[in-house]
Amino acid sequence: MSSLPAAVNPPLRTLMGPGPSDVHPRVWAATAAPTVGHLDPYFLRVMDEMQTMLRQVFRTENPLTFAVSGTGSAGMEACVVNLVEPGDRMLVCQNGVFGGRMADVAGRAGAEVTVLERPFGEVFTADEIKAALDGKPVKAVGIVHAETSTGAMQPLEEISKVVHEAGALLLVDCVTSLAGAPVEIDAWDVDAAYSGTQKCLSCPPGLAPVTFSPRAEEVIANRKSKVASWYLDTTMIRNYWGSERAYHHTAPINANYGLHEALRLVLEEGLEARWARHRANHVALREGLAALGIEYAVAEAHRLPMLNAVRIPAGVDDATVRKRLLTEFGIEIGAGLGPMKGVTWRIGLMGAASTRRNVLLFLAALEACLSEQGVGVTPGTGVAAANAAYA
Ligand SMILES: *Cc1c(COP(=O)(O)O)cnc(C)c1O
């Protein structure tokens, strides 16, 4: 071959977008370990340990807790298709892109979907969900805990009560919140939840931790029809992750090594310490941005600590700044999604990327970019404000 492509040699980026986030070197190292068979006794032990650690991170005793072989969206699809059957009613709360995706998934699974909408950046109250459940019985209510597209955190405890009073199951998207902010599957009585590896777990993308409550398992066991997706059918996958060890599909062995190490890192740090770290770096970034005159797109009470959605200052060119951050400083941040395109930047501080180093590096780089764009900022103002917040 005359033009053999060069071997991959990716640039080393600082990943401060909506995911993927910076991967911890220990996780990279784990993914490069020798591949064994998916039924090798060594790998079975890794799976058992992962299940135990996933339960700790999800704060649950749910036996049916494992990693779906696929990204966060596969976790979403796994939860939806296992809970709903064709003709079942499902209420999906949509205040961002991912709620919209869940409604699409539920419709494709044959559910009769009702979408409850809120403007991007806002959150739902338990009362409005209670009102929406005041009609014909609903099988499940789907809601996003941390809407990465808007930067808003949805409180869940009260909603869980009204959902269960209405006899429905509660399905929660924890893709961005897990391991970066409190997620309490058992205390909040969540019936099905999914996450992804490339947000606050700081793994490469490719796996989706999921968990199902005993109540959800019972609903699945009493289905009238087969789960619509062969690949995501928990009634079969559970025989691989459970004691039967029946082959279902070949687990992505090395991706699972990576998640195993990422979970070890989370538990080594401690969940509470990890949540506090995310919070402290968010506060410092917020102070730095405020000093530069940059405003958040979400009310203070509902802001995500791991994803800062801020308004692009007037007169500043969105694409030019993001490109310069990437090419000159190696920093990736996210553009606005959906109706927020061109309106917001999404600055992630997820997992291994949630550090003082990244906050200060980003603010210094942003100051340079804003000056170039003719925004009158005194160099060092944002950095100083962030440093003051840490002190
Ligand atoms: C990233 C994300 C997803 C989708 O995950 P993929 O890994 O991109 O498939 C779903 N929900 C939320 C809230 C997310 O942030």
CSV table of C-alpha atoms and ligand atoms in Angstrom, one decimal:
chain,number,residue,atom,x,y,z
A,1,MET,CA,0.0,0.0,0.0
A,2,SER,CA,1.6,3.2,-1.1
A,3,SER,CA,-0.2,5.4,1.4
A,4,LEU,CA,-0.4,3.6,4.7
A,5,PRO,CA,-2.0,6.0,7.2
A,6,ALA,CA,0.2,7.0,10.0
A,7,ALA,CA,-0.3,5.3,13.4
A,8,VAL,CA,-2.8,7.2,15.6
A,9,ASN,CA,-1.0,9.8,17.5
A,10,PRO,CA,-3.7,12.0,19.1
A,11,PRO,CA,-3.0,15.4,20.7
A,12,LEU,CA,-3.1,15.5,24.4
A,13,ARG,CA,-6.2,17.6,25.2
A,14,THR,CA,-7.7,19.1,28.3
A,15,LEU,CA,-11.2,17.9,28.0
A,16,MET,CA,-13.5,20.5,29.5
A,17,GLY,CA,-16.6,20.0,27.4
A,18,PRO,CA,-19.8,18.0,28.1
A,19,GLY,CA,-17.9,14.7,27.8
A,20,PRO,CA,-15.7,12.9,27.2
A,21,SER,CA,-13.7,14.2,30.2
A,22,ASP,CA,-10.0,13.7,30.9
A,23,VAL,CA,-9.2,10.1,31.5
A,24,HIS,CA,-7.1,9.3,34.5
A,25,PRO,CA,-3.7,7.7,33.5
A,26,ARG,CA,-4.5,4.7,35.7
A,27,VAL,CA,-7.6,4.1,33.6
A,28,TRP,CA,-5.6,4.2,30.3
A,29,ALA,CA,-3.1,1.8,31.8
A,30,ALA,CA,-5.9,-0.6,32.8
A,31,THR,CA,-7.4,-0.6,29.3
A,32,ALA,CA,-4.0,-1.6,27.8
A,33,ALA,CA,-3.8,-4.8,30.0
A,34,PRO,CA,-4.0,-8.2,28.2
A,35,THR,CA,-7.3,-9.2,26.8
A,36,VAL,CA,-8.7,-12.5,28.3
A,37,GLY,CA,-11.8,-14.4,27.4
A,38,HIS,CA,-15.2,-13.1,28.4
A,39,LEU,CA,-15.7,-16.3,30.4
A,40,ASP,CA,-12.2,-16.4,31.8
A,41,PRO,CA,-12.2,-16.9,35.6
A,42,TYR,CA,-10.1,-13.7,35.9
A,43,PHE,CA,-12.6,-11.7,33.9
A,44,LEU,CA,-15.6,-13.1,35.9
A,45,ARG,CA,-13.9,-11.9,39.0
A,46,VAL,CA,-13.4,-8.4,37.5
A,47,MET,CA,-17.2,-8.4,36.7
A,48,ASP,CA,-18.1,-9.4,40.2
A,49,GLU,CA,-15.9,-6.6,41.6
A,50,MET,CA,-17.4,-4.1,39.2
A,51,GLN,CA,-20.9,-5.0,40.2
A,52,THR,CA,-20.0,-4.5,43.9
A,53,MET,CA,-18.3,-1.2,43.1
A,54,LEU,CA,-21.2,0.0,40.8
A,55,ARG,CA,-23.7,-0.6,43.7
A,56,GLN,CA,-21.5,1.5,46.0
A,57,VAL,CA,-21.3,4.3,43.5
A,58,PHE,CA,-25.0,4.2,42.7
A,59,ARG,CA,-25.7,3.9,46.4
A,60,THR,CA,-27.9,0.9,46.0
A,61,GLU,CA,-28.4,-2.7,47.0
A,62,ASN,CA,-30.1,-3.6,43.7
A,63,PRO,CA,-28.9,-7.0,42.6
A,64,LEU,CA,-29.5,-6.1,38.9
A,65,THR,CA,-26.6,-3.6,38.5
A,66,PHE,CA,-24.1,-4.0,35.7
A,67,ALA,CA,-22.4,-2.2,32.8
A,68,VAL,CA,-24.3,-2.3,29.4
A,69,SER,CA,-21.8,-2.7,26.5
A,70,GLY,CA,-22.5,0.6,24.8
A,71,THR,CA,-22.4,4.3,25.5
A,72,GLY,CA,-24.8,6.2,27.7
A,73,SER,CA,-27.5,6.2,25.1
A,74,ALA,CA,-27.4,2.4,25.1
A,75,GLY,CA,-28.0,2.6,28.9
A,76,MET,CA,-31.0,4.8,28.2
A,77,GLU,CA,-32.3,2.4,25.6
A,78,ALA,CA,-31.7,-0.6,27.9
A,79,CYS,CA,-33.8,1.0,30.7
A,80,VAL,CA,-36.6,2.1,28.5
A,81,VAL,CA,-37.0,-1.1,26.4
A,82,ASN,CA,-36.9,-3.4,29.5
A,83,LEU,CA,-39.5,-1.4,31.4
A,84,VAL,CA,-42.0,-0.6,28.7
A,85,GLU,CA,-44.0,-2.8,26.3
A,86,PRO,CA,-45.8,-1.8,23.2
A,87,GLY,CA,-48.9,0.1,24.2
A,88,ASP,CA,-47.7,1.0,27.7
A,89,ARG,CA,-48.0,4.7,28.7
A,90,MET,CA,-44.8,6.5,29.5
A,91,LEU,CA,-44.4,10.1,30.7
A,92,VAL,CA,-41.1,11.7,29.6
A,93,CYS,CA,-40.0,15.0,31.1
A,94,GLN,CA,-38.2,17.1,28.5
A,95,ASN,CA,-36.3,20.2,29.4
A,96,GLY,CA,-33.3,19.6,27.2
A,97,VAL,CA,-31.9,17.4,24.5
A,98,PHE,CA,-31.6,14.2,26.5
A,99,GLY,CA,-35.2,14.2,27.7
A,100,GLY,CA,-36.1,14.5,24.0
A,101,ARG,CA,-33.9,11.6,23.2
A,102,MET,CA,-35.6,9.5,25.9
A,103,ALA,CA,-39.0,10.3,24.4
A,104,ASP,CA,-37.8,9.2,21.0
A,105,VAL,CA,-36.4,5.9,22.4
A,106,ALA,CA,-39.7,5.3,24.2
A,107,GLY,CA,-41.8,5.9,21.1
A,108,ARG,CA,-39.6,3.5,19.1
A,109,ALA,CA,-40.1,0.9,21.8
A,110,GLY,CA,-43.9,1.1,21.1
A,111,ALA,CA,-44.8,3.2,24.2
A,112,GLU,CA,-47.6,5.7,24.1
A,113,VAL,CA,-45.5,8.7,25.0
A,114,THR,CA,-46.6,11.9,26.7
A,115,VAL,CA,-44.0,14.6,26.8
A,116,LEU,CA,-44.1,17.1,29.6
A,117,GLU,CA,-42.1,20.1,28.5
A,118,ARG,CA,-40.2,22.9,30.3
A,119,PRO,CA,-38.0,25.5,28.6
A,120,PHE,CA,-34.3,24.5,28.3
A,121,GLY,CA,-32.5,25.4,31.6
A,122,GLU,CA,-35.5,25.1,33.9
A,123,VAL,CA,-36.4,22.1,36.1
A,124,PHE,CA,-39.7,20.3,36.9
A,125,THR,CA,-41.7,20.5,40.1
A,126,ALA,CA,-43.3,17.5,41.8
A,127,ASP,CA,-46.7,19.2,41.5
A,128,GLU,CA,-46.6,19.5,37.8
A,129,ILE,CA,-45.6,15.9,37.4
A,130,LYS,CA,-48.3,14.9,39.8
A,131,ALA,CA,-50.8,16.8,37.7
A,132,ALA,CA,-49.5,15.2,34.5
A,133,LEU,CA,-50.1,11.8,36.2
A,134,ASP,CA,-53.6,12.6,37.1
A,135,GLY,CA,-55.2,10.6,34.2
A,136,LYS,CA,-54.9,7.1,32.9
A,137,PRO,CA,-52.3,4.9,34.6
A,138,VAL,CA,-48.8,5.4,33.4
A,139,LYS,CA,-46.2,2.6,33.4
A,140,ALA,CA,-43.1,4.7,33.8
A,141,VAL,CA,-41.9,8.3,34.2
A,142,GLY,CA,-38.6,9.2,32.6
A,143,ILE,CA,-36.5,12.2,33.7
A,144,VAL,CA,-33.0,13.5,33.4
A,145,HIS,CA,-31.1,14.2,36.6
A,146,ALA,CA,-28.3,16.3,35.2
A,147,GLU,CA,-29.3,17.8,31.8
A,148,THR,CA,-25.9,18.2,30.1
A,149,SER,CA,-27.4,20.1,27.2
A,150,THR,CA,-28.6,22.9,29.5
A,151,GLY,CA,-26.6,22.7,32.7
A,152,ALA,CA,-29.6,22.2,35.0
A,153,MET,CA,-29.9,19.8,38.0
A,154,GLN,CA,-33.3,18.2,38.5
A,155,PRO,CA,-34.2,17.5,42.2
A,156,LEU,CA,-35.7,14.0,42.4
A,157,GLU,CA,-36.9,13.1,45.9
A,158,GLU,CA,-40.3,14.7,45.8
A,159,ILE,CA,-40.9,13.6,42.3
A,160,SER,CA,-40.1,10.0,43.2
A,161,LYS,CA,-43.0,10.2,45.8
A,162,VAL,CA,-45.6,11.4,43.3
A,163,VAL,CA,-44.5,9.0,40.7
A,164,HIS,CA,-44.8,6.0,43.0
A,165,GLU,CA,-48.1,7.3,44.5
A,166,ALA,CA,-49.4,7.2,40.9
A,167,GLY,CA,-48.2,3.5,40.6
A,168,ALA,CA,-45.6,4.3,38.0
A,169,LEU,CA,-41.9,3.4,37.9
A,170,LEU,CA,-39.2,6.1,38.0
A,171,LEU,CA,-36.5,6.0,35.3
A,172,VAL,CA,-33.6,8.4,35.8
A,173,ASP,CA,-30.8,9.6,33.5
A,174,CYS,CA,-27.7,9.8,35.7
A,175,VAL,CA,-25.2,10.0,32.8
A,176,THR,CA,-23.6,13.2,33.9
A,177,SER,CA,-24.4,13.3,37.6
A,178,LEU,CA,-23.0,9.9,38.7
A,179,ALA,CA,-19.8,10.3,40.7
A,180,GLY,CA,-19.9,14.1,40.4
A,181,ALA,CA,-22.9,15.0,42.5
A,182,PRO,CA,-25.1,13.0,44.9
A,183,VAL,CA,-27.0,10.2,43.2
A,184,GLU,CA,-29.0,8.1,45.8
A,185,ILE,CA,-30.7,5.3,43.9
A,186,ASP,CA,-32.1,3.6,47.1
A,187,ALA,CA,-32.8,6.6,49.3
A,188,TRP,CA,-34.6,8.3,46.4
A,189,ASP,CA,-36.4,5.1,45.4
A,190,VAL,CA,-35.3,5.1,41.8
A,191,ASP,CA,-36.5,2.1,39.8
A,192,ALA,CA,-34.1,2.2,36.8
A,193,ALA,CA,-31.1,4.4,36.2
A,194,TYR,CA,-28.3,4.6,33.7
A,195,SER,CA,-25.1,6.4,33.3
A,196,GLY,CA,-22.1,6.6,31.0
A,197,THR,CA,-18.4,6.2,31.5
A,198,GLN,CA,-17.0,9.3,29.9
A,199,LYS,CA,-18.6,12.0,32.1
A,200,CYS,CA,-17.7,12.1,35.9
A,201,LEU,CA,-16.4,8.5,35.9
A,202,SER,CA,-13.6,9.7,33.6
A,203,CYS,CA,-13.3,6.6,31.4
A,204,PRO,CA,-13.1,6.5,27.7
A,205,PRO,CA,-16.7,6.2,26.3
A,206,GLY,CA,-18.1,2.8,25.6
A,207,LEU,CA,-19.9,1.4,28.7
A,208,ALA,CA,-23.2,2.4,30.4
A,209,PRO,CA,-23.6,1.5,34.1
A,210,VAL,CA,-27.3,0.6,34.8
A,211,THR,CA,-29.3,-0.5,37.8
A,212,PHE,CA,-32.8,-1.8,38.3
A,213,SER,CA,-34.8,-1.9,41.5
A,214,PRO,CA,-36.4,-5.2,42.7
A,215,ARG,CA,-39.8,-3.5,41.7
A,216,ALA,CA,-38.5,-2.9,38.2
A,217,GLU,CA,-37.2,-6.5,38.0
A,218,GLU,CA,-40.7,-7.8,38.9
A,219,VAL,CA,-42.2,-5.7,36.2
A,220,ILE,CA,-39.7,-7.1,33.7
A,221,ALA,CA,-40.3,-10.7,34.9
A,222,ASN,CA,-44.1,-10.2,34.3
A,223,ARG,CA,-43.8,-8.8,30.8
A,224,LYS,CA,-46.3,-10.1,28.3
A,225,SER,CA,-44.0,-9.6,25.3
A,226,LYS,CA,-40.3,-10.2,24.8
A,227,VAL,CA,-38.0,-7.2,25.3
A,228,ALA,CA,-37.9,-5.4,21.9
A,229,SER,CA,-34.1,-5.3,21.8
A,230,TRP,CA,-32.2,-8.6,21.8
A,231,TYR,CA,-28.9,-7.0,22.6
A,232,LEU,CA,-30.3,-5.0,25.6
A,233,ASP,CA,-32.6,-7.7,27.1
A,234,THR,CA,-31.8,-7.8,30.8
A,235,THR,CA,-33.6,-11.2,31.1
A,236,MET,CA,-30.7,-12.6,29.1
A,237,ILE,CA,-27.9,-10.3,30.1
A,238,ARG,CA,-28.5,-11.1,33.8
A,239,ASN,CA,-27.6,-14.7,33.1
A,240,TYR,CA,-24.1,-13.6,32.0
A,241,TRP,CA,-23.6,-11.1,34.9
A,242,GLY,CA,-25.3,-13.5,37.3
A,243,SER,CA,-24.1,-16.9,38.6
A,244,GLU,CA,-25.1,-18.8,35.4
A,245,ARG,CA,-22.4,-17.1,33.4
A,246,ALA,CA,-24.2,-17.9,30.2
A,247,TYR,CA,-22.7,-16.4,27.1
A,248,HIS,CA,-24.8,-13.6,25.7
A,249,HIS,CA,-22.5,-11.3,23.8
A,250,THR,CA,-18.7,-10.8,24.1
A,251,ALA,CA,-18.2,-8.2,26.7
A,252,PRO,CA,-15.7,-5.4,25.7
A,253,ILE,CA,-13.1,-6.8,28.0
A,254,ASN,CA,-10.6,-3.9,28.0
A,255,ALA,CA,-13.3,-1.3,28.3
A,256,ASN,CA,-14.5,-3.1,31.4
A,257,TYR,CA,-10.9,-3.1,32.8
A,258,GLY,CA,-11.0,0.7,32.4
A,259,LEU,CA,-14.3,1.1,34.2
A,260,HIS,CA,-13.0,-1.2,37.0
A,261,GLU,CA,-10.1,1.1,37.6
A,262,ALA,CA,-12.2,4.2,37.3
A,263,LEU,CA,-14.6,2.8,40.0
A,264,ARG,CA,-11.6,2.0,42.2
A,265,LEU,CA,-10.5,5.7,41.8
A,266,VAL,CA,-13.9,6.9,42.8
A,267,LEU,CA,-14.1,4.8,45.9
A,268,GLU,CA,-10.5,5.5,46.8
A,269,GLU,CA,-11.3,9.2,46.8
A,270,GLY,CA,-14.7,8.6,48.5
A,271,LEU,CA,-18.0,9.7,47.0
A,272,GLU,CA,-18.5,12.6,49.4
A,273,ALA,CA,-15.0,13.9,48.8
A,274,ARG,CA,-15.5,13.6,45.1
A,275,TRP,CA,-18.8,15.6,45.2
A,276,ALA,CA,-17.1,18.2,47.3
A,277,ARG,CA,-14.3,18.5,44.9
A,278,HIS,CA,-16.7,19.0,42.0
A,279,ARG,CA,-18.5,21.6,44.0
A,280,ALA,CA,-15.3,23.5,45.0
A,281,ASN,CA,-14.0,23.7,41.4
A,282,HIS,CA,-17.4,24.8,40.2
A,283,VAL,CA,-17.6,27.6,42.7
A,284,ALA,CA,-14.1,28.8,41.8
A,285,LEU,CA,-14.9,28.8,38.1
A,286,ARG,CA,-18.1,30.6,38.8
A,287,GLU,CA,-16.3,33.3,40.7
A,288,GLY,CA,-13.6,33.6,37.9
A,289,LEU,CA,-16.3,33.9,35.2
A,290,ALA,CA,-18.3,36.4,37.2
A,291,ALA,CA,-15.1,38.6,37.4
A,292,LEU,CA,-15.0,38.5,33.6
A,293,GLY,CA,-18.6,39.5,33.4
A,294,ILE,CA,-19.8,36.1,32.2
A,295,GLU,CA,-23.3,34.9,33.3
A,296,TYR,CA,-24.8,31.5,33.8
A,297,ALA,CA,-27.7,30.3,31.7
A,298,VAL,CA,-29.3,28.5,34.7
A,299,ALA,CA,-30.6,29.9,38.0
A,300,GLU,CA,-28.1,29.4,40.8
A,301,ALA,CA,-30.2,26.9,42.7
A,302,HIS,CA,-30.2,24.5,39.8
A,303,ARG,CA,-26.7,24.7,38.4
A,304,LEU,CA,-24.7,21.5,37.8
A,305,PRO,CA,-21.3,21.4,39.5
A,306,MET,CA,-19.8,19.4,36.6
A,307,LEU,CA,-21.2,21.3,33.6
A,308,ASN,CA,-21.2,25.1,33.5
A,309,ALA,CA,-23.6,26.5,30.9
A,310,VAL,CA,-22.8,30.1,30.4
A,311,ARG,CA,-23.9,32.9,28.1
A,312,ILE,CA,-21.5,33.8,25.3
A,313,PRO,CA,-20.7,37.5,25.9
A,314,ALA,CA,-22.3,39.9,23.4
A,315,GLY,CA,-20.1,40.6,20.4
A,316,VAL,CA,-17.9,37.5,20.9
A,317,ASP,CA,-17.7,34.9,18.1
A,318,ASP,CA,-18.6,31.5,19.5
A,319,ALA,CA,-16.7,29.3,17.0
A,320,THR,CA,-13.6,31.5,16.9
A,321,VAL,CA,-13.1,31.3,20.6
A,322,ARG,CA,-13.7,27.6,20.9
A,323,LYS,CA,-11.3,27.0,18.0
A,324,ARG,CA,-8.6,29.1,19.6
A,325,LEU,CA,-9.0,27.4,23.0
A,326,LEU,CA,-8.5,24.1,21.3
A,327,THR,CA,-5.7,24.9,18.9
A,328,GLU,CA,-3.7,27.3,21.1
A,329,PHE,CA,-4.4,26.0,24.5
A,330,GLY,CA,-5.4,22.4,23.9
A,331,ILE,CA,-8.7,23.0,25.8
A,332,GLU,CA,-12.0,21.6,24.6
A,333,ILE,CA,-15.2,23.2,25.7
A,334,GLY,CA,-18.7,22.4,24.4
A,335,ALA,CA,-20.9,24.5,22.1
A,336,GLY,CA,-24.6,25.0,23.0
A,337,LEU,CA,-26.9,22.2,21.9
A,338,GLY,CA,-30.4,22.6,20.3
A,339,PRO,CA,-31.9,26.0,21.0
A,340,MET,CA,-28.7,26.9,23.0
A,341,LYS,CA,-26.5,26.7,19.9
A,342,GLY,CA,-24.6,30.0,19.6
A,343,VAL,CA,-26.1,31.1,22.9
A,344,THR,CA,-24.1,29.2,25.5
A,345,TRP,CA,-20.8,27.6,26.1
A,346,ARG,CA,-20.7,24.4,28.1
A,347,ILE,CA,-17.6,24.2,30.3
A,348,GLY,CA,-17.2,20.8,31.9
A,349,LEU,CA,-15.4,20.0,35.1
A,350,MET,CA,-16.0,16.3,35.2
A,351,GLY,CA,-14.2,13.6,37.1
A,352,ALA,CA,-10.5,13.8,36.6
A,353,ALA,CA,-10.9,17.1,34.8
A,354,SER,CA,-12.4,18.8,37.8
A,355,THR,CA,-9.2,20.3,39.1
A,356,ARG,CA,-7.9,23.6,40.3
A,357,ARG,CA,-5.3,23.4,37.5
A,358,ASN,CA,-8.0,23.2,34.8
A,359,VAL,CA,-10.0,26.0,36.3
A,360,LEU,CA,-7.1,28.4,36.3
A,361,LEU,CA,-5.8,27.2,33.0
A,362,PHE,CA,-9.2,27.7,31.4
A,363,LEU,CA,-9.7,31.2,32.9
A,364,ALA,CA,-6.3,32.4,31.8
A,365,ALA,CA,-6.9,31.1,28.3
A,366,LEU,CA,-10.4,32.6,28.1
A,367,GLU,CA,-9.0,36.0,29.2
A,368,ALA,CA,-6.6,35.9,26.3
A,369,CYS,CA,-9.4,34.9,23.8
A,370,LEU,CA,-11.8,37.5,25.1
A,371,SER,CA,-9.1,40.3,24.9
A,372,GLU,CA,-8.6,39.3,21.3
A,373,GLN,CA,-12.3,39.5,20.6
A,374,GLY,CA,-12.2,43.1,21.9
A,375,VAL,CA,-13.9,42.4,25.2
A,376,GLY,CA,-12.3,44.7,27.8
A,377,VAL,CA,-11.0,42.3,30.4
A,378,THR,CA,-8.0,43.1,32.5
A,379,PRO,CA,-5.7,40.0,32.2
A,380,GLY,CA,-5.6,38.1,35.5
A,381,THR,CA,-9.0,39.2,36.8
A,382,GLY,CA,-10.7,35.9,36.4
A,383,VAL,CA,-7.7,33.9,37.6
A,384,ALA,CA,-7.4,36.1,40.7
A,385,ALA,CA,-11.1,35.7,41.6
A,386,ALA,CA,-10.9,31.9,41.2
A,387,ASN,CA,-7.8,31.8,43.4
A,388,ALA,CA,-9.6,33.9,46.0
A,389,ALA,CA,-12.5,31.4,46.0
A,390,TYR,CA,-10.1,28.6,46.7
A,391,ALA,CA,-8.5,30.6,49.5
B,1,LIG,C1,-23.8,12.2,27.4
B,1,LIG,C2,-25.3,12.0,27.8
B,1,LIG,C3,-26.1,11.0,27.3
B,1,LIG,C4,-25.7,10.1,26.1
B,1,LIG,O1,-24.6,9.4,26.3
B,1,LIG,P1,-23.7,8.9,25.1
B,1,LIG,O2,-22.5,8.3,25.8
B,1,LIG,O3,-23.3,10.1,24.3
B,1,LIG,O4,-24.5,7.9,24.3
B,1,LIG,C5,-27.4,10.9,27.8
B,1,LIG,N1,-27.8,11.7,28.8
B,1,LIG,C6,-27.1,12.6,29.3
B,1,LIG,C7,-27.6,13.5,30.4
B,1,LIG,C8,-25.8,12.9,28.8
B,1,LIG,O5,-25.0,13.8,29.3
